[in-house]
Structure formats: structure tokens, C-alpha cells
Amino acid sequence: MSPEIEKHLKKILQCTQKSSERVYFATHDLVGQIGKLGKRKKQRQSAIEALQKIALEAYKPFRASAANKLADILSPEDTDCLPFLREGLKSKDIDYGSVCGLLKVLGDDAYREIVALILDPKCSLDSRSSALSAICEHSGQPFDEDLP
């Protein structure tokens, strides 16, 4: 892992509910910085690994952000992330980022797994509606018909 990303990761994992508001916002910015670093070819793999770790282990408010940043930098070549993404479908904290990540890696082939999530009554309504919105956007189907 690159030293810069490793330093950010350490700070993120140290942030807790008891951290000050200033530390909280600074830490949230670090998640975004790792996402930006992931767009650089040399640091991409380190960023992917760090964002997965944050999504699983960090203070809860940072998990969804990390999963979303991860989805932003994934590409169809990132099939090694599929186990993480599939497991993320079961987590209310990172399910939306996992859906978006699956769509980036698998494209249309992710639909079967995502539709299963949408139809699963055990999943929260928020998770199911977010997955439906993501799959509609990916497929080019109108979801909200331009409603406010």
C-alpha cells in the first residue's frame, strides 16, 4: 500500500463516535482523498484495498462513503473485487456502493443479483429502492419520470 494512502487509512480507522466534529469532517475528507488517489494508475490498487477496509471496519458513517468511492474507481477488469461487492449487498451500510460497484464490474450481468436483492423482502425498503434506482439508471430506464 502506498505510504500516503496508508497514512490516511490509519487516521480514518482511528476516528470514532467520540471524535470531535473537526476530526470527523477532516476524516471524511480523507475518504474522498483516497477515492481521488484511486484514479491515479500507480495508486489505484492501494486505494481499492484501503476503501474496502474502510467500508468494512471504519466508523459507521464512513462506510457508505468508502463503498461509493470504491464503486467510482472500479472498472470491468476489477473482478477480484466481486466477493467484496457481493458480500456488501448484505450490509445495509455499504449495499448501495456494492450495487453500483457490481454494475461497473459486471455490467448487465449484475442484473440477476441486483434484482434478487430488490425482490428480497428481508432487505430494507431503503436498500431495495436504492438498488432499483441504480439498476434503472444503469439500464437507461426512467425511474422517477422527472418527478421532484
PDB file of C-alpha atoms in Angstrom:
ATOM      1  CA  MET A   1       0.000   0.000   0.000  1.00  0.00           C
ATOM      2  CA  SER A   2       1.309   3.462  -0.808  1.00  0.00           C
ATOM      3  CA  PRO A   3       2.568   5.435   2.224  1.00  0.00           C
ATOM      4  CA  GLU A   4       0.142   8.301   1.571  1.00  0.00           C
ATOM      5  CA  ILE A   5      -2.898   6.019   1.456  1.00  0.00           C
ATOM      6  CA  GLU A   6      -1.657   4.017   4.434  1.00  0.00           C
ATOM      7  CA  LYS A   7      -1.349   7.234   6.472  1.00  0.00           C
ATOM      8  CA  HIS A   8      -4.901   8.286   5.527  1.00  0.00           C
ATOM      9  CA  LEU A   9      -6.246   4.807   6.293  1.00  0.00           C
ATOM     10  CA  LYS A  10      -4.708   4.801   9.763  1.00  0.00           C
ATOM     11  CA  LYS A  11      -6.322   8.164  10.598  1.00  0.00           C
ATOM     12  CA  ILE A  12      -9.699   7.039   9.266  1.00  0.00           C
ATOM     13  CA  LEU A  13      -9.707   3.836  11.294  1.00  0.00           C
ATOM     14  CA  GLN A  14      -8.842   5.808  14.457  1.00  0.00           C
ATOM     15  CA  CYS A  15     -11.874   8.100  14.180  1.00  0.00           C
ATOM     16  CA  THR A  16     -14.745   7.104  16.479  1.00  0.00           C
ATOM     17  CA  GLN A  17     -18.065   8.446  17.678  1.00  0.00           C
ATOM     18  CA  LYS A  18     -16.160  10.230  20.451  1.00  0.00           C
ATOM     19  CA  SER A  19     -14.004  12.184  17.994  1.00  0.00           C
ATOM     20  CA  SER A  20     -14.565  15.922  17.735  1.00  0.00           C
ATOM     21  CA  GLU A  21     -16.617  17.373  14.919  1.00  0.00           C
ATOM     22  CA  ARG A  22     -13.451  18.836  13.386  1.00  0.00           C
ATOM     23  CA  VAL A  23     -11.772  15.429  13.364  1.00  0.00           C
ATOM     24  CA  TYR A  24     -14.920  13.832  11.953  1.00  0.00           C
ATOM     25  CA  PHE A  25     -15.088  16.186   8.952  1.00  0.00           C
ATOM     26  CA  ALA A  26     -11.336  16.002   8.350  1.00  0.00           C
ATOM     27  CA  THR A  27     -11.569  12.227   8.409  1.00  0.00           C
ATOM     28  CA  HIS A  28     -14.482  12.242   5.973  1.00  0.00           C
ATOM     29  CA  ASP A  29     -12.346  14.351   3.627  1.00  0.00           C
ATOM     30  CA  LEU A  30      -9.602  11.717   3.831  1.00  0.00           C
ATOM     31  CA  VAL A  31     -12.013   9.096   2.460  1.00  0.00           C
ATOM     32  CA  GLY A  32     -12.600  11.391  -0.510  1.00  0.00           C
ATOM     33  CA  GLN A  33      -8.862  11.891  -0.965  1.00  0.00           C
ATOM     34  CA  ILE A  34      -8.307   8.149  -1.131  1.00  0.00           C
ATOM     35  CA  GLY A  35     -11.024   7.974  -3.782  1.00  0.00           C
ATOM     36  CA  LYS A  36      -9.220  10.652  -5.804  1.00  0.00           C
ATOM     37  CA  LEU A  37      -5.883   8.888  -5.417  1.00  0.00           C
ATOM     38  CA  GLY A  38      -7.554   5.738  -6.728  1.00  0.00           C
ATOM     39  CA  LYS A  39      -7.972   7.431 -10.080  1.00  0.00           C
ATOM     40  CA  ARG A  40      -4.190   7.511 -10.457  1.00  0.00           C
ATOM     41  CA  LYS A  41      -2.862   4.384 -12.076  1.00  0.00           C
ATOM     42  CA  LYS A  42       0.049   3.961  -9.632  1.00  0.00           C
ATOM     43  CA  GLN A  43      -2.126   4.205  -6.522  1.00  0.00           C
ATOM     44  CA  ARG A  44      -5.278   2.573  -7.810  1.00  0.00           C
ATOM     45  CA  GLN A  45      -4.795  -0.863  -6.245  1.00  0.00           C
ATOM     46  CA  SER A  46      -3.773   0.630  -2.896  1.00  0.00           C
ATOM     47  CA  ALA A  47      -6.872   2.828  -2.938  1.00  0.00           C
ATOM     48  CA  ILE A  48      -9.130  -0.120  -3.760  1.00  0.00           C
ATOM     49  CA  GLU A  49      -7.706  -2.113  -0.842  1.00  0.00           C
ATOM     50  CA  ALA A  50      -7.981   0.848   1.547  1.00  0.00           C
ATOM     51  CA  LEU A  51     -11.574   1.671   0.544  1.00  0.00           C
ATOM     52  CA  GLN A  52     -12.605  -1.954   1.053  1.00  0.00           C
ATOM     53  CA  LYS A  53     -11.031  -1.923   4.520  1.00  0.00           C
ATOM     54  CA  ILE A  54     -12.748   1.360   5.406  1.00  0.00           C
ATOM     55  CA  ALA A  55     -16.111   0.036   4.169  1.00  0.00           C
ATOM     56  CA  LEU A  56     -15.781  -2.972   6.459  1.00  0.00           C
ATOM     57  CA  GLU A  57     -14.001  -1.629   9.540  1.00  0.00           C
ATOM     58  CA  ALA A  58     -14.298   2.149   9.861  1.00  0.00           C
ATOM     59  CA  TYR A  59     -16.675   4.144  11.999  1.00  0.00           C
ATOM     60  CA  LYS A  60     -20.125   3.562  10.517  1.00  0.00           C
ATOM     61  CA  PRO A  61     -20.671   6.984   8.854  1.00  0.00           C
ATOM     62  CA  PHE A  62     -17.562   6.481   6.690  1.00  0.00           C
ATOM     63  CA  ARG A  63     -18.511   3.029   5.395  1.00  0.00           C
ATOM     64  CA  ALA A  64     -21.063   4.080   2.774  1.00  0.00           C
ATOM     65  CA  SER A  65     -18.829   6.876   1.541  1.00  0.00           C
ATOM     66  CA  ALA A  66     -15.930   4.440   1.104  1.00  0.00           C
ATOM     67  CA  ALA A  67     -18.116   1.930  -0.766  1.00  0.00           C
ATOM     68  CA  ASN A  68     -19.376   4.686  -3.072  1.00  0.00           C
ATOM     69  CA  LYS A  69     -15.836   5.962  -3.749  1.00  0.00           C
ATOM     70  CA  LEU A  70     -14.789   2.388  -4.478  1.00  0.00           C
ATOM     71  CA  ALA A  71     -17.610   1.992  -6.999  1.00  0.00           C
ATOM     72  CA  ASP A  72     -16.470   5.210  -8.690  1.00  0.00           C
ATOM     73  CA  ILE A  73     -12.991   3.866  -9.424  1.00  0.00           C
ATOM     74  CA  LEU A  74     -13.883   0.270 -10.341  1.00  0.00           C
ATOM     75  CA  SER A  75     -13.847  -0.999 -13.927  1.00  0.00           C
ATOM     76  CA  PRO A  76     -14.766  -4.274 -15.658  1.00  0.00           C
ATOM     77  CA  GLU A  77     -11.218  -5.539 -15.044  1.00  0.00           C
ATOM     78  CA  ASP A  78     -11.711  -5.463 -11.260  1.00  0.00           C
ATOM     79  CA  THR A  79     -13.255  -8.922 -10.962  1.00  0.00           C
ATOM     80  CA  ASP A  80     -11.101  -9.585  -7.899  1.00  0.00           C
ATOM     81  CA  CYS A  81     -13.459  -7.203  -6.035  1.00  0.00           C
ATOM     82  CA  LEU A  82     -16.552  -9.314  -6.757  1.00  0.00           C
ATOM     83  CA  PRO A  83     -16.504 -11.255  -3.445  1.00  0.00           C
ATOM     84  CA  PHE A  84     -16.338  -7.974  -1.522  1.00  0.00           C
ATOM     85  CA  LEU A  85     -19.142  -6.435  -3.598  1.00  0.00           C
ATOM     86  CA  ARG A  86     -21.382  -9.476  -3.280  1.00  0.00           C
ATOM     87  CA  GLU A  87     -20.879  -9.592   0.459  1.00  0.00           C
ATOM     88  CA  GLY A  88     -21.595  -5.855   0.575  1.00  0.00           C
ATOM     89  CA  LEU A  89     -25.081  -6.464  -0.819  1.00  0.00           C
ATOM     90  CA  LYS A  90     -25.920  -7.979   2.574  1.00  0.00           C
ATOM     91  CA  SER A  91     -24.729  -4.943   4.536  1.00  0.00           C
ATOM     92  CA  LYS A  92     -27.100  -2.029   4.993  1.00  0.00           C
ATOM     93  CA  ASP A  93     -24.084   0.291   5.384  1.00  0.00           C
ATOM     94  CA  ILE A  94     -22.496  -0.426   2.012  1.00  0.00           C
ATOM     95  CA  ASP A  95     -25.206  -2.029  -0.117  1.00  0.00           C
ATOM     96  CA  TYR A  96     -25.706   0.930  -2.488  1.00  0.00           C
ATOM     97  CA  GLY A  97     -21.980   1.226  -3.199  1.00  0.00           C
ATOM     98  CA  SER A  98     -21.866  -2.536  -3.706  1.00  0.00           C
ATOM     99  CA  VAL A  99     -24.729  -2.404  -6.214  1.00  0.00           C
ATOM    100  CA  CYS A 100     -23.010   0.388  -8.144  1.00  0.00           C
ATOM    101  CA  GLY A 101     -19.713  -1.491  -8.000  1.00  0.00           C
ATOM    102  CA  LEU A 102     -21.298  -4.674  -9.335  1.00  0.00           C
ATOM    103  CA  LEU A 103     -22.814  -2.697 -12.202  1.00  0.00           C
ATOM    104  CA  LYS A 104     -19.402  -1.190 -13.021  1.00  0.00           C
ATOM    105  CA  VAL A 105     -17.591  -4.560 -12.924  1.00  0.00           C
ATOM    106  CA  LEU A 106     -20.232  -6.883 -14.381  1.00  0.00           C
ATOM    107  CA  GLY A 107     -22.435  -4.512 -16.346  1.00  0.00           C
ATOM    108  CA  ASP A 108     -25.705  -6.112 -17.440  1.00  0.00           C
ATOM    109  CA  ASP A 109     -24.573  -9.436 -15.965  1.00  0.00           C
ATOM    110  CA  ALA A 110     -25.116  -7.955 -12.480  1.00  0.00           C
ATOM    111  CA  TYR A 111     -28.845  -7.558 -13.023  1.00  0.00           C
ATOM    112  CA  ARG A 112     -29.807 -11.041 -11.786  1.00  0.00           C
ATOM    113  CA  GLU A 113     -28.078 -10.495  -8.420  1.00  0.00           C
ATOM    114  CA  ILE A 114     -29.434  -6.986  -8.021  1.00  0.00           C
ATOM    115  CA  VAL A 115     -32.986  -7.972  -8.943  1.00  0.00           C
ATOM    116  CA  ALA A 116     -32.762 -10.737  -6.323  1.00  0.00           C
ATOM    117  CA  LEU A 117     -31.882  -8.056  -3.759  1.00  0.00           C
ATOM    118  CA  ILE A 118     -34.767  -5.858  -4.937  1.00  0.00           C
ATOM    119  CA  LEU A 119     -37.242  -8.729  -4.576  1.00  0.00           C
ATOM    120  CA  ASP A 120     -35.941  -9.935  -1.190  1.00  0.00           C
ATOM    121  CA  PRO A 121     -38.489  -8.908   1.481  1.00  0.00           C
ATOM    122  CA  LYS A 122     -35.802  -9.416   4.172  1.00  0.00           C
ATOM    123  CA  CYS A 123     -33.873  -6.415   2.812  1.00  0.00           C
ATOM    124  CA  SER A 124     -34.827  -2.951   3.983  1.00  0.00           C
ATOM    125  CA  LEU A 125     -37.039  -0.814   1.799  1.00  0.00           C
ATOM    126  CA  ASP A 126     -34.217   1.751   1.545  1.00  0.00           C
ATOM    127  CA  SER A 127     -31.796  -0.887   0.260  1.00  0.00           C
ATOM    128  CA  ARG A 128     -34.300  -2.263  -2.215  1.00  0.00           C
ATOM    129  CA  SER A 129     -35.342   1.141  -3.573  1.00  0.00           C
ATOM    130  CA  SER A 130     -31.709   2.278  -3.900  1.00  0.00           C
ATOM    131  CA  ALA A 131     -30.872  -0.896  -5.812  1.00  0.00           C
ATOM    132  CA  LEU A 132     -33.891  -0.344  -8.068  1.00  0.00           C
ATOM    133  CA  SER A 133     -32.837   3.240  -8.730  1.00  0.00           C
ATOM    134  CA  ALA A 134     -29.264   2.157  -9.572  1.00  0.00           C
ATOM    135  CA  ILE A 135     -30.339  -0.603 -11.939  1.00  0.00           C
ATOM    136  CA  CYS A 136     -32.831   1.704 -13.680  1.00  0.00           C
ATOM    137  CA  GLU A 137     -30.183   4.374 -14.142  1.00  0.00           C
ATOM    138  CA  HIS A 138     -27.686   1.830 -15.477  1.00  0.00           C
ATOM    139  CA  SER A 139     -30.189   0.366 -17.927  1.00  0.00           C
ATOM    140  CA  GLY A 140     -31.427   3.762 -19.108  1.00  0.00           C
ATOM    141  CA  GLN A 141     -34.961   3.160 -17.848  1.00  0.00           C
ATOM    142  CA  PRO A 142     -36.796   6.103 -16.260  1.00  0.00           C
ATOM    143  CA  PHE A 143     -37.237   5.565 -12.547  1.00  0.00           C
ATOM    144  CA  ASP A 144     -38.830   8.744 -11.304  1.00  0.00           C
ATOM    145  CA  GLU A 145     -40.200  10.151 -14.583  1.00  0.00           C
ATOM    146  CA  ASP A 146     -38.627  13.519 -13.686  1.00  0.00           C
ATOM    147  CA  LEU A 147     -40.757  13.845 -10.560  1.00  0.00           C
ATOM    148  CA  PRO A 148     -39.473  16.254  -7.867  1.00  0.00           C
TER     149      PRO A 148
END
